[in-house]
XYZ file of C-alpha atoms in Angstrom:
596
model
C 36.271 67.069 62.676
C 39.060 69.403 61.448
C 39.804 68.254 58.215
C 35.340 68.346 57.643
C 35.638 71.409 59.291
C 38.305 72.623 56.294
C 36.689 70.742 53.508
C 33.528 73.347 54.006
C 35.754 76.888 54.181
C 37.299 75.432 51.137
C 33.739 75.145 49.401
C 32.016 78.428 50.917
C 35.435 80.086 49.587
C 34.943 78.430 46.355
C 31.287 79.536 46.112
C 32.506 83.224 47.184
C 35.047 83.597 44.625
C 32.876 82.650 41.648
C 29.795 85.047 43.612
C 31.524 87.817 44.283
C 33.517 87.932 41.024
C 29.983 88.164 39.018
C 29.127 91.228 41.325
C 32.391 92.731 40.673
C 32.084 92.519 37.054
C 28.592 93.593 37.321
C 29.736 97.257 39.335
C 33.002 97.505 36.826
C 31.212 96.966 33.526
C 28.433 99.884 34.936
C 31.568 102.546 36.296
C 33.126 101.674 33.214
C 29.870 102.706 30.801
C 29.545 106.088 33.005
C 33.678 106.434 32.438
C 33.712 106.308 28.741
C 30.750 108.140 28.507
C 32.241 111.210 30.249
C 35.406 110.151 27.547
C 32.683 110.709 24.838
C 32.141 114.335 26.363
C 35.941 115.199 27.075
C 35.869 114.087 23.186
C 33.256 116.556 21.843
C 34.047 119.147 23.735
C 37.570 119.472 24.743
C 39.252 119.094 21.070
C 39.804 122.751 20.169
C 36.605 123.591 19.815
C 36.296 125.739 22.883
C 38.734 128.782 22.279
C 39.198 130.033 26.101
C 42.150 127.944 27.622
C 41.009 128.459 30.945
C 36.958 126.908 30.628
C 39.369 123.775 29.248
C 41.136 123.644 31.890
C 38.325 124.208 33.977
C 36.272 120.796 31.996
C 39.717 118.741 32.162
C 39.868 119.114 36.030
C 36.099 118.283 36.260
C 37.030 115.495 33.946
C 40.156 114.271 35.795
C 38.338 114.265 38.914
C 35.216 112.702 37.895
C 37.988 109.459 36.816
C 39.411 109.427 40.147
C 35.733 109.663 42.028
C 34.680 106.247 39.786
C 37.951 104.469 40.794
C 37.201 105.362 44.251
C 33.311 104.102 44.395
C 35.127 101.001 42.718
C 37.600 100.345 45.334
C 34.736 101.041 47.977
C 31.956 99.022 46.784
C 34.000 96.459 45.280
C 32.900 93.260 47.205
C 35.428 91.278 49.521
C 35.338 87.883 51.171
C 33.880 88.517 54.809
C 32.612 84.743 56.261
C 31.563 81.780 55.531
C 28.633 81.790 57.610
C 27.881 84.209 55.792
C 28.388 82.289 51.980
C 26.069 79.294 54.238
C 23.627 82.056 54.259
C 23.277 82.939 50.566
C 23.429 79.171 50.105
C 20.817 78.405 51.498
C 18.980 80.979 49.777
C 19.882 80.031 46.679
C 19.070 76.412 47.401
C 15.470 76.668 49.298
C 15.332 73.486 50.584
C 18.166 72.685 52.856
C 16.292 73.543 56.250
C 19.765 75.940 57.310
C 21.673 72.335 57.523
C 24.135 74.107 56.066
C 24.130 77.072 58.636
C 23.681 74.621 61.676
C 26.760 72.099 60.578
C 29.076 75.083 59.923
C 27.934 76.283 63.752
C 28.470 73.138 64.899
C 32.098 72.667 64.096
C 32.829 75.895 64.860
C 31.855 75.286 68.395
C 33.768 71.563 67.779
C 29.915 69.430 69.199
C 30.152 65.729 68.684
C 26.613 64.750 69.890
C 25.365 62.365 66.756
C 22.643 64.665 65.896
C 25.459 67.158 64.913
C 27.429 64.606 62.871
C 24.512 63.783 61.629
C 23.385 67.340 60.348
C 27.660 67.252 59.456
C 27.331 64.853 56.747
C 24.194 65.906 55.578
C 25.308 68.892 54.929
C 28.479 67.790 53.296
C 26.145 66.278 50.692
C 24.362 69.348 50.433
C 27.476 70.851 49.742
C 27.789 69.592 46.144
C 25.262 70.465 44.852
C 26.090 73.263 41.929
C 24.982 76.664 43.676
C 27.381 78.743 41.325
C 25.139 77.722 38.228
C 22.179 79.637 40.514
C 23.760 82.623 40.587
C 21.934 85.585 38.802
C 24.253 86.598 35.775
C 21.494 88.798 33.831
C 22.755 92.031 35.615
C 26.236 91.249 34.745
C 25.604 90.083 31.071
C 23.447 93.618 30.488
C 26.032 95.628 31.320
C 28.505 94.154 29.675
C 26.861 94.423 26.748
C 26.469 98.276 27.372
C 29.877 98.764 28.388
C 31.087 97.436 24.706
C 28.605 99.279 22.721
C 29.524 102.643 24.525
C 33.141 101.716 23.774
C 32.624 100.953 20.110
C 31.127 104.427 20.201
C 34.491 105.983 21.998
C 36.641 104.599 19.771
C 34.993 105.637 16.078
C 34.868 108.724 17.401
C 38.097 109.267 18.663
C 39.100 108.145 15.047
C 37.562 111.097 13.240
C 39.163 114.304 12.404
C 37.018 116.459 14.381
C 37.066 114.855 17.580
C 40.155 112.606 17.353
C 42.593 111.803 20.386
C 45.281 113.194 18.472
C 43.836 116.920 18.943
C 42.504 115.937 22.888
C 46.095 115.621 23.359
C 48.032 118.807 21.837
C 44.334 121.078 23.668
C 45.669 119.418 26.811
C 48.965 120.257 26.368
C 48.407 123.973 25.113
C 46.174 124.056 28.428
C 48.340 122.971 30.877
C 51.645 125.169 29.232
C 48.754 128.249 29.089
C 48.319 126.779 33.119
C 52.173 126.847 33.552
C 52.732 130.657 32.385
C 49.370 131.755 34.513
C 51.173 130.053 37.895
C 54.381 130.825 37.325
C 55.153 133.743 34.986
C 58.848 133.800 32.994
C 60.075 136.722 31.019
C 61.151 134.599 28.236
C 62.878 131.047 27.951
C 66.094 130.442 25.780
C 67.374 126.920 24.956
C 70.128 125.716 25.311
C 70.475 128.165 28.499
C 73.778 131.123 28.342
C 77.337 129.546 28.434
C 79.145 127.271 26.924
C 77.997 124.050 25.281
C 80.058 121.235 24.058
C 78.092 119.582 20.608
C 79.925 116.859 18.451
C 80.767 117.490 15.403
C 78.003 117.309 12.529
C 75.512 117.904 15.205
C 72.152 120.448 14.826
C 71.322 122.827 17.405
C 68.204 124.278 17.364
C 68.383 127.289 19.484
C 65.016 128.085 20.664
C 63.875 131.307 22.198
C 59.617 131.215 23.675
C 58.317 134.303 25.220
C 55.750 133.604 29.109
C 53.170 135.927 26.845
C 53.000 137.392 23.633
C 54.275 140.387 23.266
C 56.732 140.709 20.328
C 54.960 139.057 17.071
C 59.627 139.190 15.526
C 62.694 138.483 17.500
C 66.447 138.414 16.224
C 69.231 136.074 16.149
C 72.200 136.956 15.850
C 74.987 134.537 15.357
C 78.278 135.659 15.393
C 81.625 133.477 13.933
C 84.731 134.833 14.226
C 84.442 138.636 12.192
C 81.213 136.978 10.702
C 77.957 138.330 12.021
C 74.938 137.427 10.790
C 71.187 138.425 11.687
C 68.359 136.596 11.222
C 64.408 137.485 12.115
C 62.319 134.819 13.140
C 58.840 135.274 13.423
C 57.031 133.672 16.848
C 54.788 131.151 16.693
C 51.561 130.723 18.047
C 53.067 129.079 20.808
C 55.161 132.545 21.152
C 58.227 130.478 20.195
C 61.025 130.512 17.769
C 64.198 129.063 16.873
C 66.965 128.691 14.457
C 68.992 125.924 13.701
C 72.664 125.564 13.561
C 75.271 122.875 12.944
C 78.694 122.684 11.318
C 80.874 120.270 9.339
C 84.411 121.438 10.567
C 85.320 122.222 14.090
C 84.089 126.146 14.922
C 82.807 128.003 17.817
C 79.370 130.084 17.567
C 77.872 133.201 19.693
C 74.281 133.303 19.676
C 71.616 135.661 21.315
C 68.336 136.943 20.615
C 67.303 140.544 20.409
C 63.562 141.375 21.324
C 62.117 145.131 21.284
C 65.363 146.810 23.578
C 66.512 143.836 25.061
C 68.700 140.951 24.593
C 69.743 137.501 25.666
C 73.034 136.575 27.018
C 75.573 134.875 25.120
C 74.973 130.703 23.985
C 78.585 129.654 22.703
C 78.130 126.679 20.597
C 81.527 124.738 20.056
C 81.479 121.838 17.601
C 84.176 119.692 17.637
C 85.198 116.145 17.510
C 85.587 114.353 20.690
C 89.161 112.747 21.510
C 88.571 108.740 21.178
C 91.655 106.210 22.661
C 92.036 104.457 19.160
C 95.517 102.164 20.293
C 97.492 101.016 23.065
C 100.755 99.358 23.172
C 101.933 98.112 25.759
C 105.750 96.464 26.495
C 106.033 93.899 29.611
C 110.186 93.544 30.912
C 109.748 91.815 33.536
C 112.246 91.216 36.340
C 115.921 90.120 35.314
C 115.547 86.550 37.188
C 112.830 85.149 35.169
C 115.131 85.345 32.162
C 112.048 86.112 30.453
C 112.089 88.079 26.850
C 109.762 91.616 27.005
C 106.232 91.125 26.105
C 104.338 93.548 23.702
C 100.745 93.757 23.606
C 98.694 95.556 20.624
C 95.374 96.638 21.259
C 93.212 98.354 24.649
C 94.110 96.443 27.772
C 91.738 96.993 30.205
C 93.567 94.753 32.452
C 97.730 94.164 32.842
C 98.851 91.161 35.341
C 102.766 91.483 36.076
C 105.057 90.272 38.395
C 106.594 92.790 41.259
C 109.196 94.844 39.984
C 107.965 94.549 36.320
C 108.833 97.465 34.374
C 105.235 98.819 32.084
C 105.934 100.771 28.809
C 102.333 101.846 27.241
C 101.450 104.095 24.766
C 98.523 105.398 23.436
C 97.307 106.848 19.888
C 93.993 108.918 20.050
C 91.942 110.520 17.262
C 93.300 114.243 17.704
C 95.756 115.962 18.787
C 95.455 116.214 22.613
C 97.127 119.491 25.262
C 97.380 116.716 27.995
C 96.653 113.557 29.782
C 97.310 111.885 33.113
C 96.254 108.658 34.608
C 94.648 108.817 38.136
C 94.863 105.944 40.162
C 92.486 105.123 42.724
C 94.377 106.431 46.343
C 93.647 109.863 44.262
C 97.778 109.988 43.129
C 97.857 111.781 39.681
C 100.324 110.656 37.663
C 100.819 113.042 34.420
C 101.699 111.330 30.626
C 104.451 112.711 28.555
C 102.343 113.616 25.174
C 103.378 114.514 21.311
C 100.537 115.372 18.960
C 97.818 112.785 19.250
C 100.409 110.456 21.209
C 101.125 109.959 25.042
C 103.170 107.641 26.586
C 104.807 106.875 30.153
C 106.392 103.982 32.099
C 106.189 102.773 35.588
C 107.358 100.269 37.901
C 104.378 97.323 38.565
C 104.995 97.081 42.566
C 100.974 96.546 43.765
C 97.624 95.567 42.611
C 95.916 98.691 41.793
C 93.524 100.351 39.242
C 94.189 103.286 37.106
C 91.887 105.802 35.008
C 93.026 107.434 31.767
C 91.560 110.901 30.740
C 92.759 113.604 28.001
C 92.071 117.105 27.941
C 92.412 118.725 24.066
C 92.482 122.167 22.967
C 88.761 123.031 23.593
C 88.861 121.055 27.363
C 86.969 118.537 26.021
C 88.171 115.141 26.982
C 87.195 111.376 26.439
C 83.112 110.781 26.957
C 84.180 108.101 29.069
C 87.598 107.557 30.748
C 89.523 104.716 30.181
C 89.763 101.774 33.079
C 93.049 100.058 33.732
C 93.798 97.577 36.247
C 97.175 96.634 37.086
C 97.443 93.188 39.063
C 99.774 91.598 40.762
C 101.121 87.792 39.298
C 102.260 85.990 42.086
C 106.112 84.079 42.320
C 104.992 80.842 43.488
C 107.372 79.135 46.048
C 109.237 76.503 44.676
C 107.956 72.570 44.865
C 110.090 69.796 46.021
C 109.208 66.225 46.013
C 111.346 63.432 47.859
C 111.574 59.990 47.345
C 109.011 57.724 49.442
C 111.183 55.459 51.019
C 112.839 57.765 52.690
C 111.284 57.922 56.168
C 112.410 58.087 60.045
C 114.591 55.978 61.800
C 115.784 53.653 59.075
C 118.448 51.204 60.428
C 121.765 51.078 58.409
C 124.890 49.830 58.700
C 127.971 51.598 59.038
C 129.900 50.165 55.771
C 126.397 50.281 54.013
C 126.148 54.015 54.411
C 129.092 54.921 52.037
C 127.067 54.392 49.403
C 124.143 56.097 50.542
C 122.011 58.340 48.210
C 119.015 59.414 46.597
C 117.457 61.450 44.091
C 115.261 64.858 44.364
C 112.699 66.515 41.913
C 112.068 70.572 42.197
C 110.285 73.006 40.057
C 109.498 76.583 40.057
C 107.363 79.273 37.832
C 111.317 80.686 37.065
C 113.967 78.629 37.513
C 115.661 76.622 40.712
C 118.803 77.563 41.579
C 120.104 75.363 43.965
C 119.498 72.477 46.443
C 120.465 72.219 49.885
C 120.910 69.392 51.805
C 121.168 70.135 55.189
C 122.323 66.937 58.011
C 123.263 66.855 61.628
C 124.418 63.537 63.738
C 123.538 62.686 66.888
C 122.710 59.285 68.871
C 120.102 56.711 69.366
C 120.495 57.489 73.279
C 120.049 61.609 73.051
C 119.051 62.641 69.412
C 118.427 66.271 71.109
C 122.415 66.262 71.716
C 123.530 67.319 68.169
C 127.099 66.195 67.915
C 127.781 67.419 64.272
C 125.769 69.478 61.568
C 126.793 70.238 57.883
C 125.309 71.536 54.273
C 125.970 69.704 51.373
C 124.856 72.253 48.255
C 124.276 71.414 44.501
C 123.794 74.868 42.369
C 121.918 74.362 39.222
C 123.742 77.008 36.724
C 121.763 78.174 34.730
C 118.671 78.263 36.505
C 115.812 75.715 35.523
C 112.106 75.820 35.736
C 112.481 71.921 36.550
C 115.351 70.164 37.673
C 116.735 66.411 38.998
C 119.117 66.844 42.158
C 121.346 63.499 42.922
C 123.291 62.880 46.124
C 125.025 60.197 45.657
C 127.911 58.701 48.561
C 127.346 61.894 50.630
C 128.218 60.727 53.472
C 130.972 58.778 52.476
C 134.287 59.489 54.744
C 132.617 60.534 57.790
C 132.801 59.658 61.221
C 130.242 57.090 62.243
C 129.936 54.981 65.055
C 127.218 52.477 65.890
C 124.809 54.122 68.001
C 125.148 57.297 65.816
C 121.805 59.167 64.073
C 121.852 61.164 61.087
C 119.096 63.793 60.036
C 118.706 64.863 57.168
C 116.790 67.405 54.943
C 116.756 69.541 51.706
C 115.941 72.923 50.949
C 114.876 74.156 47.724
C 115.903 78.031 46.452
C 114.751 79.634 43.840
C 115.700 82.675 41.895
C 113.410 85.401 43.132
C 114.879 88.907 44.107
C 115.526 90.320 46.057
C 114.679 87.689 48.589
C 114.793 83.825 47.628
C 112.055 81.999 48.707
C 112.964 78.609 49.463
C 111.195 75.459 50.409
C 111.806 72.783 53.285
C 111.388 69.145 52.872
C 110.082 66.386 55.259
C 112.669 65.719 57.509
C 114.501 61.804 57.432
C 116.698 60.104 59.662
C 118.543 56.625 59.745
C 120.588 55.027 62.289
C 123.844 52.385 61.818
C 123.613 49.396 64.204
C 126.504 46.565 64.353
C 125.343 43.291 62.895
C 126.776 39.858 64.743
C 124.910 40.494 67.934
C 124.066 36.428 68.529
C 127.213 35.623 69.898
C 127.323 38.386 72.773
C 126.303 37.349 76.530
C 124.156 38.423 79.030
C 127.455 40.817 80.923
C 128.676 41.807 77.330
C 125.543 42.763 76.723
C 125.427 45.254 79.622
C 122.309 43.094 81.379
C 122.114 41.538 84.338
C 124.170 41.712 88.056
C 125.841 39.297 89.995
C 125.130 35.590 89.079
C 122.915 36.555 86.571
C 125.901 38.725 84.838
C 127.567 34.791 84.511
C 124.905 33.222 83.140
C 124.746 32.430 79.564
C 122.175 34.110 77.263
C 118.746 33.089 77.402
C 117.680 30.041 75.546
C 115.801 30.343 72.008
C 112.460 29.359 71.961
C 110.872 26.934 69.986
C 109.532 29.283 67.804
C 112.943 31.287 65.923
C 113.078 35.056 67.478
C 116.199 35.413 65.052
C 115.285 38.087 62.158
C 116.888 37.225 58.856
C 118.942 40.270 57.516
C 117.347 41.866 54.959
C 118.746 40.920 51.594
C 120.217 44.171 49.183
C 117.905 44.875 47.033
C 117.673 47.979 44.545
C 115.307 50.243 44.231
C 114.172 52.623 41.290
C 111.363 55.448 41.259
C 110.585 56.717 38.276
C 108.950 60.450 38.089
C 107.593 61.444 34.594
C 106.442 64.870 33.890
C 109.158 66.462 31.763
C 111.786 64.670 32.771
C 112.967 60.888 33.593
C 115.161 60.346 36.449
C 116.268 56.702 38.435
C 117.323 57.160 41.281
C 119.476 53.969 42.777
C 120.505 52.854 46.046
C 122.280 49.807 47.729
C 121.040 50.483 50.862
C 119.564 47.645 52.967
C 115.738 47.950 52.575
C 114.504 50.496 55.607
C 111.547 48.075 56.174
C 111.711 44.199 58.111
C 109.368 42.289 56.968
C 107.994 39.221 59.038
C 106.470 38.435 62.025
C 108.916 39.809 64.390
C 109.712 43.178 61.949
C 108.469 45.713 64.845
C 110.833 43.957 67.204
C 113.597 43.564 64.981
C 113.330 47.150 64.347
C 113.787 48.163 68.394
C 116.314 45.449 68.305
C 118.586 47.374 66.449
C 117.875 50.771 67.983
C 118.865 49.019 71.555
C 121.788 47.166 70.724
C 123.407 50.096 68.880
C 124.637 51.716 71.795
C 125.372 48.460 73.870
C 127.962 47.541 70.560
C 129.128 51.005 70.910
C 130.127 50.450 74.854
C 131.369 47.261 73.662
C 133.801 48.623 71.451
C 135.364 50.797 73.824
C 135.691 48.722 76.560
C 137.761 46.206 74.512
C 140.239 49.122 73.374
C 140.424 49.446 76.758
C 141.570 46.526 78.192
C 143.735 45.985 75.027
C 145.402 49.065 76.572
């Protein structure tokens, strides 16, 4: 029921579009005829031919309002979409023969009936529904006045293409009118162009100064232009606009005083300067940036409308303008003023880069006049970047070691910076298995790279070699990477590592060596192995290289047992160690003891 009930709005909308748009072009074509016809009049009559201003400003009002009366009745009578009951209506009427199927199945959906009769009457009238009302529609009105509308147009337009009558002179009797209009409503003495003062003009320019009395009642008036002990008069005869003017322009920089004399009176003063404004031609500009970065000053040619520095940078700029200039200063944007030693046509200054901020250049010559627009500048801020470190993979937590192994300990690190590296770090503390909280011992091991490098391969090799270490024991280690910003370093922290030294020949130990056990169990021997081996095999020495290509190539060697037990039992092998390395430790001492 709906979607019938949309398929017939759609198709009485249809209908009403293509109805209504014949009756709207029907009442446009006929407002249209009576509008150009009353353009025929304004033609004939209001081109000059009628010499008092005021009955032609009298027929252009009447005109003028006569256009906005025919938009109106347009806009009014124009015909709108109001129902489709409505459309069902005139379809039926244009049909004859439908018996108001139409009228009753649009009724019926709207009040949503489903008795058969009404689906009945429904689809009935959906047939009726395609049958072609539009080509029913009357179209004779509409064709007429189309046809009148174009001949009275034809008829506008030759004669608004003669001399006599053209639009040309409509337009300049309009104007006169509504300037005659202007001077009626609101009376002036006189009107002088460009107004007393002081006017800037570039050079090579023409001023017309232009002097136009509210009513006429000098037929002469005098200029007088005065240049420096040079006066000269000239007469100028009004028009029959009651205006006149005089022209003047200059090819070398010089300052004019003009006024106009009329009957006992006088204008003020109109100084015309003409002079070149100042243009920024160059700009050089010198870069020395901060001592650490070892970096040569950089000179740039040319306008830089944008200088990126680091902090602490020292900027040099100069700049070269067309004239010679009283002044300049750069203005940045907190308001701070920040005046520019100049020479001639040259000014120059230097500051210290410290923040990201934007600057605005402007000149002031001789005459005041300075650049048309001023000159943007922004100063940003380049960034040190922190320095990057990268350490070798297999160095992770908790890698089990033993004590004569660790003499020969090392690895390999990679760091770069924007500027240059100046040093590694490594930075270690020892504590045990047991308490690794409890730090027994803490040191720095430091390797300066001299001179300082943008990239750079740091080797510690045997580091440890000579200390103290006990089974049981933990070592932590990290490195630090510094680089040579000022006046603070920034430095970066690696991942942390650790490794711990076990004793190896554990098999042989028993249950009360071992620290396990109480009483009769302390005497019994160590628990049988099963049939399946829980013995790990060491792991073999094997070496290991890593091999970092950017710039450089470095190989980094160890003979360090690998930090990884492979095999079934390689997670238990691994606690294994971690255990026993403090029972071996008690071990130790108590047999110094008793050899005591």
């Amino acid at each position: 029921m709906q979607k019938t009930k949309q398929t017939f709005e759609e198709r009485f909308r249809q209908f009403s579009a293509v109805r209504r748009g014949i009756m709207n072009a029907t009442l446009g074509y006929g407002l249209g005829t009576v509008a150009l016809a009353a353009g025929i009049a304004s033609l004939l009559l209001l081109t000059g031919w009628i010499p008092n201003l005021y009955v032609n400003a009298v027929l252009f009002a009447i005109f003028a309002i006569g256009m906005l009366g025919l938009l109106t009745a347009y806009l009014i009578k124009r015909r709108r979409f109001r129902s489709c009951l409505e459309e069902a209506f005139i379809m039926e009427e244009l049909a004859g023969r439908l018996n108001s199927r139409l009228i009753s199945a649009w009724d019926f959906q709207r009040q949503g009936l489903d008795a058969p009769l009404a689906q009945v009457v429904i689809e009935r009238a959906a047939a009726d529904l395609q049958m072609p009302f539009e080509e029913k529609l009357d179209r004779a009105a509409r064709n007429l006045r189309r046809r009148r509308f174009f001949a009275v147009l034809a008829i506008f337009a030759i004669l608004g293409c003669l001399p006599w009558f053209s639009f040309s002179r409509l337009y300049q009797n309009a104007t006169r009118t509504w300037l005659t209009l202007g001077d009626t409503l609101f009376p002036v003495a006189y009107t002088l162009q460009p107004a007393p003062g002081r006017h800037i003009n570039k050079l090579g320019a023409k001023v017309d100064v232009k002097f136009r009395l509210a009513k006429k009642v000098y037929d002469n008036v005098t200029f007088v232009i005065v240049q420096g002990d040079r006066v000269e008069r000239k007469e100028v005869r009004l028009g029959t606009d009651n205006q006149g003017s005089y022209s003047i322009t200059s090819a070398a920089e010089a300052e004019y005083t003009v006024h106009v004399e009329f009957g006992r009176r006088r204008t003020g003063d109109v100084n015309l300067v003409f002079a070149t404004l100042p243009e920024l031609v160059n700009m050089q500009t010198e870069l020395i940036y901060p001592v650490y970065t070892r970096m040569l000053p950089r000179t740039l040619e040319g306008v830089q409308a944008r200088l990126l520095a680091l902090s602490g940078s020292r900027i040099t700029m100069g700049f070269t303008f067309t004239k010679t200039i009283d002044s300049a200063n750069i203005t940045w944007d907190d308001g701070e003023i920040l005046p520019l030693d100049v020479v001639g046509r040259f000014a120059s200054t230097t500051i210290m880069h410290t923040k990201q901020r934007r600057a605005s250049l402007q000149v002031t010559d001789k005459f005041g006049f300075g650049l048309e627009f001023p000159t943007a500048i922004d100063f940003d801020l380049q960034l040190d970047e922190k320095p990057r470190l990268y350490m070798p993979k297999h160095l992770k937590d908790d890698m089990p070691m033993l004590a004569k192994e660790l003499a020969d300990f090392g690895f390999g690190v990679r760091a770069d910076d924007d500027f240059g590296i100046t040093k590694c770090v490594l930075k270690w503390q020892k504590s045990t298995v047991e308490n690794p909280g409890q730090i027994l011992e803490r040191g720095e091991i430091e390797r300066l790279v001299s001179p300082p490098q943008r990239k750079a391969v740091i080797a510690y090799e045997k580091v440890f070699t000579g200390m103290n270490i006990q089974p049981g024991d933990k070592l932590t280690f990290s490195v630090d990477a510094y680089d040579n910003c000022m006046p603070d370093k920034q430095v970066t922290h690696s991942r942390p590592a650790s490794l711990f030294i076990f004793r190896e020949a554990l098999d042989g130990l028993t249950i009360k060596e071992l620290g396990f056990g109480a009483g009769d169990a302390a005497q019994q021997g160590r628990i049988a192995k099963a049939q399946r081996a829980t013995s790990v095999r060491e792991p073999e020495i094997q070496q290991l290289r890593e091999k970092v290509r950017n710039e450089f190539e470095a190989s980094v060697n160890s003979s360090t047992r690998a930090p990884t037990v492979r095999g079934e039992f390689g997670s238990a092998a691994r606690d294994y160690f971690k255990l026993l390395s403090g029972v071996t430790l008690k071990d130790e001492k108590a047999g110094s003891e008793n050899k005591k």
